[in-house]
Coordinates of C-alpha atoms and ligand atoms in Angstrom, one line a residue:
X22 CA -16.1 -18.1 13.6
X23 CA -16.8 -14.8 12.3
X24 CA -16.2 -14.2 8.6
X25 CA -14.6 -10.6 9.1
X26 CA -11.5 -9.8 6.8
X27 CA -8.7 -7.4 7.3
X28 CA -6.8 -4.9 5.0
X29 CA -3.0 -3.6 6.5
X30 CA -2.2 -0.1 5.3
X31 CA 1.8 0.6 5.9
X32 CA 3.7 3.5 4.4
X33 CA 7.2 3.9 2.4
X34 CA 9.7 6.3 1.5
X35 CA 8.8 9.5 3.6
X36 CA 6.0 10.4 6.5
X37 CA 3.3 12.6 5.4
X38 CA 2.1 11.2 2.0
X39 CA -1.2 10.7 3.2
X40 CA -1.4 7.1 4.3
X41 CA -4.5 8.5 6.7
X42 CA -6.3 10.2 4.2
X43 CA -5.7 6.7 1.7
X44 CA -7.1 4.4 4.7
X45 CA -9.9 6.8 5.1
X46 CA -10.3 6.7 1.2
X47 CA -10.3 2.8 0.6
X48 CA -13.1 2.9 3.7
X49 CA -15.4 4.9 1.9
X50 CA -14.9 2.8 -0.8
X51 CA -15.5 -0.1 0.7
X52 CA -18.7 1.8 2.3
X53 CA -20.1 2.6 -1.0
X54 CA -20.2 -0.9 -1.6
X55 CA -22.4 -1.4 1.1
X56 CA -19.6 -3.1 3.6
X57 CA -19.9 -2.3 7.4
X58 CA -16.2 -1.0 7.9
X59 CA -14.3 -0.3 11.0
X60 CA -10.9 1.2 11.1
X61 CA -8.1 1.4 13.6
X62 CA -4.9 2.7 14.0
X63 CA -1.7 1.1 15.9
X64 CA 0.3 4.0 16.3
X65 CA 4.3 2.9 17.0
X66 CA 5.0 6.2 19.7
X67 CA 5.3 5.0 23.4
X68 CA 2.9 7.7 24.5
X69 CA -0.5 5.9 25.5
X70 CA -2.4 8.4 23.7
X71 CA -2.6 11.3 21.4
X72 CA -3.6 13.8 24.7
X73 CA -0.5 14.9 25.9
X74 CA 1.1 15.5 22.3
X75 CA 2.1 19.0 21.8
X76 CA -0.1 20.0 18.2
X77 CA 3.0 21.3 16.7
X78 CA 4.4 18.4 16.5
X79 CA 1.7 16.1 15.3
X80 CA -1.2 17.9 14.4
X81 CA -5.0 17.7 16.4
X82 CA -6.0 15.4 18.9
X83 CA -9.4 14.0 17.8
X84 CA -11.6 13.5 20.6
X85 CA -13.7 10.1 20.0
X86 CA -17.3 9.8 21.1
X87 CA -16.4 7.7 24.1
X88 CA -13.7 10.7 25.0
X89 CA -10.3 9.0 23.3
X90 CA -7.8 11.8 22.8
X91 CA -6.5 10.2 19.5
X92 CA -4.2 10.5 16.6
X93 CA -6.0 13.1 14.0
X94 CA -6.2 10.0 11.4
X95 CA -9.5 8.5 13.1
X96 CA -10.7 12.1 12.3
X97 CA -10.1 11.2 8.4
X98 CA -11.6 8.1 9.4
X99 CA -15.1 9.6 10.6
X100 CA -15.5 11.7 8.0
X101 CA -15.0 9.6 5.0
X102 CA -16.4 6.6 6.5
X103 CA -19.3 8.2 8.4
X104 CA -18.6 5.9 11.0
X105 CA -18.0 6.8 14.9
X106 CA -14.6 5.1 16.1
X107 CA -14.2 4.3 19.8
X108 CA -10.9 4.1 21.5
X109 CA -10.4 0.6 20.1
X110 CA -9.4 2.6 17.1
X111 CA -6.2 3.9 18.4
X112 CA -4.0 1.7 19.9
X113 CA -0.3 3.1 20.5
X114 CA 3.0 1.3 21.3
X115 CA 2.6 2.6 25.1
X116 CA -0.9 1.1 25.4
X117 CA 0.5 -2.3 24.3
X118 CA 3.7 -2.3 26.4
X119 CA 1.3 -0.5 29.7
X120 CA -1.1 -3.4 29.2
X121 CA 2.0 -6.1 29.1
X122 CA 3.3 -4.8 32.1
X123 CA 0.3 -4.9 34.1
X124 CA -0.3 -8.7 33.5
X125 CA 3.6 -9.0 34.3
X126 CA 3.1 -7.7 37.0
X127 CA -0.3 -9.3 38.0
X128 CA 1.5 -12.6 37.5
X129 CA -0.2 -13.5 34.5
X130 CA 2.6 -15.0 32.4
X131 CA 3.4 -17.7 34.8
X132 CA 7.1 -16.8 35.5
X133 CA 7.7 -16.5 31.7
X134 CA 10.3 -14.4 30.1
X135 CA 7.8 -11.4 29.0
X136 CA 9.7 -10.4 25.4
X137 CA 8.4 -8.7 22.3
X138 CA 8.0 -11.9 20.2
X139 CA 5.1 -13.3 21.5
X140 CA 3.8 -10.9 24.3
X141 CA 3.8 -7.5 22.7
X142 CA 3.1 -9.0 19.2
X143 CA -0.1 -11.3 20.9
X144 CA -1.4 -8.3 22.5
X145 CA -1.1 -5.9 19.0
X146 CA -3.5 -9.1 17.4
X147 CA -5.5 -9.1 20.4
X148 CA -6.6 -5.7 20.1
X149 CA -7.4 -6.1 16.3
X150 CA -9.3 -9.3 17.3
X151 CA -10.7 -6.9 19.7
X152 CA -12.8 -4.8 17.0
X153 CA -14.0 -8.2 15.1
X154 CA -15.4 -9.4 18.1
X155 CA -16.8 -6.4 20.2
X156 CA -20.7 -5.9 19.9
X157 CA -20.4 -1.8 19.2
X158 CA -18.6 -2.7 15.9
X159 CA -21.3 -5.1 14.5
X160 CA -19.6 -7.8 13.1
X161 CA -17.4 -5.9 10.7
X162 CA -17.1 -7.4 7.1
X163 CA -14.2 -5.9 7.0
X164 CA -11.6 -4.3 9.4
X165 CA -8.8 -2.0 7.9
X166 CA -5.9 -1.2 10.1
X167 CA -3.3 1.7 9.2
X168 CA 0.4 1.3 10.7
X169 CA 1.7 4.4 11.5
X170 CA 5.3 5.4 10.7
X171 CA 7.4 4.4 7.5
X172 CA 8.0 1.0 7.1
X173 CA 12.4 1.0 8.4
X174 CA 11.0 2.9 11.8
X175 CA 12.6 0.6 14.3
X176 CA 9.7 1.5 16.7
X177 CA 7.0 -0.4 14.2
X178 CA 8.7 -3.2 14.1
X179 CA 6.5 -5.2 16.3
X180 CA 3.3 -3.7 14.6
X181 CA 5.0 -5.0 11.2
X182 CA 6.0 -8.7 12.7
X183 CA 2.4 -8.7 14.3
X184 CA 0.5 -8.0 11.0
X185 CA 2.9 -10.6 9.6
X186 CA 1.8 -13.3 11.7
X187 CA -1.9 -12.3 11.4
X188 CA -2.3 -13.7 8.4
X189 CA -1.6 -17.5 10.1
X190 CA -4.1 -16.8 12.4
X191 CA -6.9 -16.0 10.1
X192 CA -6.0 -17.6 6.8
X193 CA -4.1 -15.8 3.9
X194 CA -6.8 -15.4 2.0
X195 CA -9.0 -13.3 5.0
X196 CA -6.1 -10.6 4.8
X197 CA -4.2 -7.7 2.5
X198 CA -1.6 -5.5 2.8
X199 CA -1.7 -2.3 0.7
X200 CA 1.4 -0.4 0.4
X201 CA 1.4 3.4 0.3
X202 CA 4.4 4.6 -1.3
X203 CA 5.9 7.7 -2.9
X204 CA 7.2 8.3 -6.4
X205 CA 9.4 11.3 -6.7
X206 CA 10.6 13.6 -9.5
X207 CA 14.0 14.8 -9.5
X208 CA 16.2 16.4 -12.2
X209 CA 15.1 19.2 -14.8
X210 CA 13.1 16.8 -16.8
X211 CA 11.1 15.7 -13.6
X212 CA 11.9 12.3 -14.1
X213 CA 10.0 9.7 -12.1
X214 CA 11.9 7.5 -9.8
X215 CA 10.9 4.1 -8.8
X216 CA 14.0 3.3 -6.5
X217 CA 12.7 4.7 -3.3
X218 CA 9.4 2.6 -3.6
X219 CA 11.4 -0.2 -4.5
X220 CA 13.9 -0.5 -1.7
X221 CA 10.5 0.3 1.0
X222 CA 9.3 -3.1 -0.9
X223 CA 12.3 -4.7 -0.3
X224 CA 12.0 -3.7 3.7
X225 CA 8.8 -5.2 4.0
X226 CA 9.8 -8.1 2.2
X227 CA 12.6 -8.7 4.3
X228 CA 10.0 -8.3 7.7
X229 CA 7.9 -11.3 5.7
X230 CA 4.9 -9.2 4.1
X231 CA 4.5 -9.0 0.4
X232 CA 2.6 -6.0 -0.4
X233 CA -1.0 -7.2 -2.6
X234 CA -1.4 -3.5 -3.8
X235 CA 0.8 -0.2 -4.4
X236 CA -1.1 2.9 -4.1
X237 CA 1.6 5.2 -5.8
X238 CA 1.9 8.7 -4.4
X239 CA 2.7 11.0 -7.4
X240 CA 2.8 14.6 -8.8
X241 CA 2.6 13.8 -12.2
X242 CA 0.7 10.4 -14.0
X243 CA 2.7 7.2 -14.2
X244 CA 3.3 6.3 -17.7
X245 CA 3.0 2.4 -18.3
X246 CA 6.6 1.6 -18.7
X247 CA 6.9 3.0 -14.8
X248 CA 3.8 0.8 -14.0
X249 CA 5.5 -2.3 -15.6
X250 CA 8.3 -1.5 -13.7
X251 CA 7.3 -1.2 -10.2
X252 CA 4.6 -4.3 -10.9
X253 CA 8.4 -6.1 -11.8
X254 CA 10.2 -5.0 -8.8
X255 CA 8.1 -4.9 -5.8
X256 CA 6.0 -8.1 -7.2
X257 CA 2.7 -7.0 -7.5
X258 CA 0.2 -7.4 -10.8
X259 CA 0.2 -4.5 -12.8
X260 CA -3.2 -3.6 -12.0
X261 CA -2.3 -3.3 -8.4
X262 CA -0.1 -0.7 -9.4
X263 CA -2.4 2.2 -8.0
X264 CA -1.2 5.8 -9.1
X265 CA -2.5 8.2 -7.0
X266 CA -2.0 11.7 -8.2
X267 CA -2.0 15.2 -6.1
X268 CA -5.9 16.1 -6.5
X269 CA -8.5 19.1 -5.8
X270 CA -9.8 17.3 -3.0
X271 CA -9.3 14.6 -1.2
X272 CA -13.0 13.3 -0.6
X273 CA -12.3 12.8 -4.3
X274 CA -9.8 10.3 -3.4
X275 CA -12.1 7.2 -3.0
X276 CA -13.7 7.6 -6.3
X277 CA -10.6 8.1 -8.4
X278 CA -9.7 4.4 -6.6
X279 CA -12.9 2.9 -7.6
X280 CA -12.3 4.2 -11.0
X281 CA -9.0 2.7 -11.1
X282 CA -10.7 -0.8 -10.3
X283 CA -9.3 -0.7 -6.8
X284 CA -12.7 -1.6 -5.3
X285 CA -12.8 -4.6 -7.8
X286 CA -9.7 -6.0 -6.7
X287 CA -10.0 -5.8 -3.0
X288 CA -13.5 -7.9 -3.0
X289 CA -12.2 -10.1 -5.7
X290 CA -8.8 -10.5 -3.5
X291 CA -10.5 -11.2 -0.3
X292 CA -13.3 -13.5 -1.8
X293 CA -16.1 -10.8 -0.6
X294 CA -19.4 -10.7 -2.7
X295 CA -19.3 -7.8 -5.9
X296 CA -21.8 -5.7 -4.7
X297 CA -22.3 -2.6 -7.2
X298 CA -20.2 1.0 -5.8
X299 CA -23.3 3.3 -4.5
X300 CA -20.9 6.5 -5.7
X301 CA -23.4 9.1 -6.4
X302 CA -23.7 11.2 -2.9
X303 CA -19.9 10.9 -2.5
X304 CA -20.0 12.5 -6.4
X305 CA -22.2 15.2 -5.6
X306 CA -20.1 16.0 -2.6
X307 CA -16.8 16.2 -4.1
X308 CA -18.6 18.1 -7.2
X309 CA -19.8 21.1 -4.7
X310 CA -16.2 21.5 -3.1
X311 CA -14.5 21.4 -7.0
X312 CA -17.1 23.8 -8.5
X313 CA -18.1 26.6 -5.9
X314 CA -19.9 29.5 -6.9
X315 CA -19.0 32.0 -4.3
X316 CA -16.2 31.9 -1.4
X317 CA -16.4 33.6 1.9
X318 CA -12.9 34.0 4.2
X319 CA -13.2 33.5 7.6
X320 CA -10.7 34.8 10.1
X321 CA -9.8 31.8 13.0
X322 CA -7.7 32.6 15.8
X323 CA -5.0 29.7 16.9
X324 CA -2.2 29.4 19.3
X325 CA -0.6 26.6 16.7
X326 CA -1.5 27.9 13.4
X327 CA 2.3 27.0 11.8
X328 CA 1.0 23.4 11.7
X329 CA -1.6 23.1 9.3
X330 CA -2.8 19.9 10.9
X331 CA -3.5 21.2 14.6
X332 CA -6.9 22.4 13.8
X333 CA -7.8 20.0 11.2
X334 CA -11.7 19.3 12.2
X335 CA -12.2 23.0 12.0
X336 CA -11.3 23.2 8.7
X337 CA -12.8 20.6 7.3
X338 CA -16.0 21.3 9.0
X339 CA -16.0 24.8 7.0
X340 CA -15.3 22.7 4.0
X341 CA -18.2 20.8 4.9
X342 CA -20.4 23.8 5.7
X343 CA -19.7 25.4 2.3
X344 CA -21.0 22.1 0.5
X345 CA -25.4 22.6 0.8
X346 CA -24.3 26.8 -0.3
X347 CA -21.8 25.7 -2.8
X348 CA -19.2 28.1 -1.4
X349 CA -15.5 27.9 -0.8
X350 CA -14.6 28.4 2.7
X351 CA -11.2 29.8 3.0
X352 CA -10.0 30.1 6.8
X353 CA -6.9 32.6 7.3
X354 CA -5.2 31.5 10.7
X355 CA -4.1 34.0 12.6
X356 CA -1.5 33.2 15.8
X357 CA -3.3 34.5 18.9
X358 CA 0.4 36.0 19.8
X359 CA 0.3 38.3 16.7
X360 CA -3.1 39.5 17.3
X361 CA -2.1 40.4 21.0
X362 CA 0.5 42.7 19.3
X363 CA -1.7 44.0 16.6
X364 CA -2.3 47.6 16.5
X365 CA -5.7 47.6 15.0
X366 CA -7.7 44.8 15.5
X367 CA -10.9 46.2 13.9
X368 CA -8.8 47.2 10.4
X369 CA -7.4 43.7 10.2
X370 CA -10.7 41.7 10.7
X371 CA -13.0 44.2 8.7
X372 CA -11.7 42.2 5.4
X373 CA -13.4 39.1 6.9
X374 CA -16.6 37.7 6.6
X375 CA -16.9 36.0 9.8
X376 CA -14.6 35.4 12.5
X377 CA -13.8 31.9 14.8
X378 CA -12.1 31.8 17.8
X379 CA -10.7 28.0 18.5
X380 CA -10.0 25.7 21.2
X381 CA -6.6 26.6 23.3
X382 CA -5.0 26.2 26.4
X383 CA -2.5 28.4 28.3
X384 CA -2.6 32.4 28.5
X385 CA -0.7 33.3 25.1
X386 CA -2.9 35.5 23.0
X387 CA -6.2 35.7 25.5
X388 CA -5.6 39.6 25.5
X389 CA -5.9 39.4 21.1
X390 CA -8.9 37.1 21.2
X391 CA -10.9 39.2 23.4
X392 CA -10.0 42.2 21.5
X393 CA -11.1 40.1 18.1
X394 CA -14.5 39.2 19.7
X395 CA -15.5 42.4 21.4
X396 CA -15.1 43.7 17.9
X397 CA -17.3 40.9 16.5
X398 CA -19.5 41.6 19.0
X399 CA -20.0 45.4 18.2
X400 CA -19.9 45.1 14.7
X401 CA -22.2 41.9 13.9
X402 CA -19.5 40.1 12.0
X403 CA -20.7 36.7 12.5
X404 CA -18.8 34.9 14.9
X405 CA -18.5 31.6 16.6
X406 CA -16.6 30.3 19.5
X407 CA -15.1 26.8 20.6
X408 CA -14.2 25.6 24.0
X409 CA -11.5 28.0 24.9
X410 CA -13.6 30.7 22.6
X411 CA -16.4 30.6 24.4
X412 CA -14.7 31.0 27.4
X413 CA -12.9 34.1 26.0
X414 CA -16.5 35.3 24.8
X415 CA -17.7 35.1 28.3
X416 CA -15.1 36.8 29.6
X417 CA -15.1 39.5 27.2
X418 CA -19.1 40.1 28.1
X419 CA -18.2 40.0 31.8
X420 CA -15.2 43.0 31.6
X421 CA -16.6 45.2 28.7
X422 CA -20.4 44.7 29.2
X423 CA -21.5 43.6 32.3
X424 CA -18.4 45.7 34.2
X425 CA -16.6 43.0 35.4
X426 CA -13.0 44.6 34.9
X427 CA -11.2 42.0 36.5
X428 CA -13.0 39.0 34.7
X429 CA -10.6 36.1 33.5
X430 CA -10.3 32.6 34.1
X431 CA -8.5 30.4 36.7
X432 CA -6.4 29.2 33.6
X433 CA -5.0 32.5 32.8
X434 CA -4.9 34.0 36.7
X435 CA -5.5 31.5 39.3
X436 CA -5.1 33.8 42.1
X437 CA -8.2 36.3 40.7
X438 CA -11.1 37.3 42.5
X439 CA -13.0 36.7 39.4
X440 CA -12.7 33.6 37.5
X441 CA -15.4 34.0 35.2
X442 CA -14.0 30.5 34.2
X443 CA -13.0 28.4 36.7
X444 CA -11.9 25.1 37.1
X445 CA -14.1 22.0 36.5
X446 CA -14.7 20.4 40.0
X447 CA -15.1 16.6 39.9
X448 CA -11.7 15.9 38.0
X449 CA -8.7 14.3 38.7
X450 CA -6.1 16.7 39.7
X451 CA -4.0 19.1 37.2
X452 CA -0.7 17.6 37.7
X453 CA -1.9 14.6 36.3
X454 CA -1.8 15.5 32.3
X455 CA -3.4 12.5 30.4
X456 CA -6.7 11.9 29.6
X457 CA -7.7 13.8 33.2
X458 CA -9.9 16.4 31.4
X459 CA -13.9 16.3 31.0
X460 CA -13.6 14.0 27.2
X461 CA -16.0 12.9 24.9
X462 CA -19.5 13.7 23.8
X463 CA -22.1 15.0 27.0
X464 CA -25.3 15.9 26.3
X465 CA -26.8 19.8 25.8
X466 CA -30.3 20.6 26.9
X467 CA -31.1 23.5 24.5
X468 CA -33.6 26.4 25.7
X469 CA -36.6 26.8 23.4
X470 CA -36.9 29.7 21.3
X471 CA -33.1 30.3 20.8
X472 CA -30.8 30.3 18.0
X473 CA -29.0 26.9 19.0
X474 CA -32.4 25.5 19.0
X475 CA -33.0 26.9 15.0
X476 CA -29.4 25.8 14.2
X477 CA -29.6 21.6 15.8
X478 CA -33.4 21.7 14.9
X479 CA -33.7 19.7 18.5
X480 CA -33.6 20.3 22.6
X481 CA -31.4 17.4 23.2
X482 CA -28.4 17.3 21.3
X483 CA -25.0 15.5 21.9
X484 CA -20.9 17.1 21.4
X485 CA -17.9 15.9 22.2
X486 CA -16.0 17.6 24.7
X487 CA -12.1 18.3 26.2
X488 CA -11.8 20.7 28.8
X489 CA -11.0 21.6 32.7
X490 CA -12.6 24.4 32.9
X491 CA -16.1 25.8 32.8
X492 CA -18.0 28.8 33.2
X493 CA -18.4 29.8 37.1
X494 CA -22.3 29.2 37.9
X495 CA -22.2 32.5 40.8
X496 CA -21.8 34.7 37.6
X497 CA -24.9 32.9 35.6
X498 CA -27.0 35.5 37.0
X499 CA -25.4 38.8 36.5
X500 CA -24.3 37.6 32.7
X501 CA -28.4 36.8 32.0
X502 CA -29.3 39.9 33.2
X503 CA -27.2 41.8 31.0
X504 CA -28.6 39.6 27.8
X505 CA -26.0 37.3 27.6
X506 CA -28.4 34.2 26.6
X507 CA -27.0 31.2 28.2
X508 CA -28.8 29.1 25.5
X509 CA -27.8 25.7 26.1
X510 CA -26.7 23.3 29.4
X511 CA -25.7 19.9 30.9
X512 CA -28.9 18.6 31.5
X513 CA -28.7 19.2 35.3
X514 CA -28.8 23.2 34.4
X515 CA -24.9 23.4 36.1
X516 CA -22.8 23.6 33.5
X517 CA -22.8 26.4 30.5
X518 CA -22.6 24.3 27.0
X519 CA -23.6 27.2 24.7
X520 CA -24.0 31.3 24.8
X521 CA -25.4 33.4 21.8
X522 CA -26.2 37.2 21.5
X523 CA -29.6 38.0 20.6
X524 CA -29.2 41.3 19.0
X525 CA -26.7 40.0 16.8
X526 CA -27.0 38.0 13.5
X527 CA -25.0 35.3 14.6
X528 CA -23.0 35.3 17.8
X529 CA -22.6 32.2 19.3
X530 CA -20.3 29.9 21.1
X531 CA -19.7 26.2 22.3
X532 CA -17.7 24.5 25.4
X533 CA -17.9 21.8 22.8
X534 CA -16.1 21.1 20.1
X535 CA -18.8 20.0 17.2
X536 CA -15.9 20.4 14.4
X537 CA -15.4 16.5 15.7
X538 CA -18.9 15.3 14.8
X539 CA -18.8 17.2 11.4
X540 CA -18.8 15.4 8.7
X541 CA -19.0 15.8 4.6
X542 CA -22.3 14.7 4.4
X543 CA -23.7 16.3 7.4
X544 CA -21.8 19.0 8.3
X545 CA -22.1 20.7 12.0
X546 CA -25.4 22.9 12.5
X547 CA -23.1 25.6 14.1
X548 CA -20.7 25.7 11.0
X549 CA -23.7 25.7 8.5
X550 CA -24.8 28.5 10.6
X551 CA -21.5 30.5 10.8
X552 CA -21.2 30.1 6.5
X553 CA -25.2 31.0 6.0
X554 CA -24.9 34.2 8.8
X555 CA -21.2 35.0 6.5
X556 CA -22.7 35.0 3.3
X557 CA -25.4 37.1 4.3
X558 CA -22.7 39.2 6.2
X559 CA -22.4 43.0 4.9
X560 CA -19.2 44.9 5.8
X561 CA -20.3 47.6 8.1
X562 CA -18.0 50.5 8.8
X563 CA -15.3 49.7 11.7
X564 CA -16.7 51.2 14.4
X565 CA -14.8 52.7 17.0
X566 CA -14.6 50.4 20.2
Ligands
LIG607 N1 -8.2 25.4 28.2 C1 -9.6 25.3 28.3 C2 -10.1 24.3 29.2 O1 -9.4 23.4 29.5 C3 -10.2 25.1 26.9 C4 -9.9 23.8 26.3 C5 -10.1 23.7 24.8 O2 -10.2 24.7 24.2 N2 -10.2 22.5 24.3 O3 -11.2 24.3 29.7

């Protein structure tokens, strides 16, 4: 009988408080006390994964190492944790219900009446059971599972009844729940009101679970009187009463809940051995992004830059790159649509100190991003390129150095004569949207004596990948001879994985995406290399192109 115990994180009041970011906290917490940790998510939406979500809507899709297109939490996960999460992480109301149905239909309930209570309920336990008893999760001591939605979502009701029940399966005293909730101010004195939080208690009272701890989302610090009162009315000791104010950072999230004893009551709670909080790299981390010494801005080109969410890794891996230099990375998104339309290109990005073109799909804005990087090219502002970037960069090479005029990709003109890019034989076909892409982390073989070798210190390396298309090996030859260095590949020399300029300071560009694998305390060579080559970056006249 394994000795694992489990922590449910649900949300109140309103979406978007941060419920990810406070899961991903309490695991580095838990971390720091030396406890082997594994998260998941059970996501209430009926799609079966994150892949065919439009990011507008809800933000990235983080690609897992075993290629799961999943909900951008597991990305909060992986960098405050440190902890790789495999599809097991991310379970969604449509995997449930698709794996239901295929047992109905296999015969597997005997000629039962297949109904929410017990099947879909048995099947949300199974696959928490799952991560307890898999071998790649080690025998977790602890597995902490976020709910998504707000608690009153009629879709999470089966997560909520599920979680309920879990604690008769493993013993109340092997299992948590931790409330996320949000305090607002209203009025002109700001007052602090307690109702909302209360009545989300009341919900998940009524569903059978009595929340253990409130984390307290709030603007402004909870006086004791408020403390008292929400202890009173939602049932929960006073020191369980967790305010969680608006902060700096959030990797300085898991240390403000140590310091509020948060640690202390979870391993006193769940009868788990007090080891001693190992805090101090986390505290030098969280000092470097709070006190910078310099900042650099880098210009990133999106298609959906209104949500701040759909490139998330990205900018967190600049975060992270700015930590060893102890400079504040400031990305300004740029909608590949404007910069189609923009009249001068060169003007625009000469304010910059280094310039990223981002993963994509569709034809919006290709004509803007090769204009960006053909000036990036010319005029050595560092640049670096990701999956659909480096496609455009390729392309760009093809037209406006190597001649190429009609160079493109099979994405943007299928009918071309020269698909620089083309699609990515081997795959299932295109009108078949989820998870039919080349997913998850494939290795590189790096060519000695090139710039990717400098910046991953290694020949080998491994990145996670989601993508049709590749670059087309009949124009390998023609782009190497014009000194297009094609410096890294699948390891059966077929497929393109990186591209850098050698007379430039820092050109370079992945079919990867390494923003995945980036993390606070080892941040993504390519990034580090992007904020070293900005920092060192001099404005040089606009040239004219
Ligand atoms: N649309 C391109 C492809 O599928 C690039 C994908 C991406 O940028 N993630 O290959």
């Amino acid at each position: 009988m394994s000795n694992t115990k489990y922590i449910f994180i649900t949300g109140g009041v309103v979406s978007s408080i941060g419920k990810g970011i406070a899961t991903a906290s309490l695991g580095r917490l838990l971390r720091n006390r030396g406890f082997n940790v594994v998260p998941i998510k059970l996501d209430p939406y009926i799609n079966v994964d994150a892949g065919t979500m439009n990011p507008y809507q809800h933000g990235e899709v983080f690609v897992t190492e075993d290629g799961a297109e999943t909900d951008l939490d597991l990305g909060h996960y992986e960098r405050f944790m440190d902890v790789n999460c495999s599809n097991k992480s991310s379970i969604t109301a449509g995997k449930i219900y698709k794996k239901v149905i295929k047992k109905e239909r296999n015969g597997e309930y005997l000629g039962g009446t297949v109904q929410v209570i017990p099947h879909i309920t048995n099947e949300i336990k199974a696959s928490i059971l799952e991560l307890t008893n898999s071998s790649s999760t080690h025998d977790p001591d602890i597995v902490i599972a976020e709910i998504g939605g707000t608690i009153g979502d009629i879709e999470s009701l089966p997560f909520m009844e599920a979680i309920r029940q879990f604690k008769h399966d493993v013993g109340h005293e092997n299992c948590m729940y931790i409330h996320v909730s949000f305090i607002p101010q209203i009025g002109p004195w700001c007052e602090i009101k307690t109702k909302p939080t209360q009545h989300s208690v009341i919900k998940l009272r009524e569903i059978g679970i009595s929340p253990d701890v409130l984390i307290c989302r709030t603007e402004k610090s909870l006086s004791h009187e408020i403390n008292n009162k929400l202890s009173l009315f939602c049932d929960v000791p006073t020191e369980a009463v967790i305010e969680s104010k608006t902060v700096k950072t959030v990797y300085g999230i898991p240390i403000t809940y140590e310091r509020l004893g948060l640690g202390e009551l979870i391993t006193k709670r769940l009868n788990l051995p007090s080891k001693a909080p190992k805090n101090q790299n986390w505290i030098e981390i969280v000092e470097a992004i709070e006190n910078p010494t310099q900042q650099i801005e880098i210009a990133a080109i999106g298609k959906y830059t209104e949500n701040g969410d759909a490139y998330k890794s990205i900018v967190e891996s600049c975060i992270h790159a700015g930590i060893p230099y102890k400079t504040k990375v400031r990305i300004q998104w740029i909608d590949s649509e404007k910069i189609d339309e923009m009249k001068n290109i060169p003007e625009f990005l000469s304010s910059y100190h280094a310039l990223i073109v981002g993963p994509g799909f569709g034809k919006r804005g290709i004509e803007g991003k090769l204009s960006a990087i053909q000036h990036a090219r010319i005029n050595k502002l560092p640049f670096l390129g990701i999956c659909l970037g480096m496609q455009c960069a390729v392309i760009e090479y093809a037209k406006n150095v190597c001649g190429i005029s009609g160079a493109t990709s099979e994405e943007i003109h299928p009918e071309s004569s020269d698909k620089l890019i083309h699609y990515l034989p081997g795959q299932e076909s295109l009108s078949h949207k989820g998870g039919s892409m080349r997913l998850g982390s494939y290795q590189t073989v790096i060519k000695p004596g090139t710039l990717a070798e400098k910046l991953y210190q290694s020949n080998i390396i491994t990145d996670r990948h989601r993508h049709r298309y590749e670059v087309n090996h009949e124009y390998m030859e023609i782009l190497s001879k014009n000194n297009l260095e094609i410096s890294g590949t699948s390891p059966n020399g077929k497929l393109v994985e990186i591209i850098e300029l050698k007379n430039h300071p820092y050109f370079i560009a992945t079919q990867a995406h390494p923003e995945f694998k980036s993390r606070p305390n080892r941040p993504s060579p390519l990034f580090l290399g992007l904020v070293e080559a900005a920092l060192k970056y001099k404005s040089v006249p606009v040239a004219t192109i």
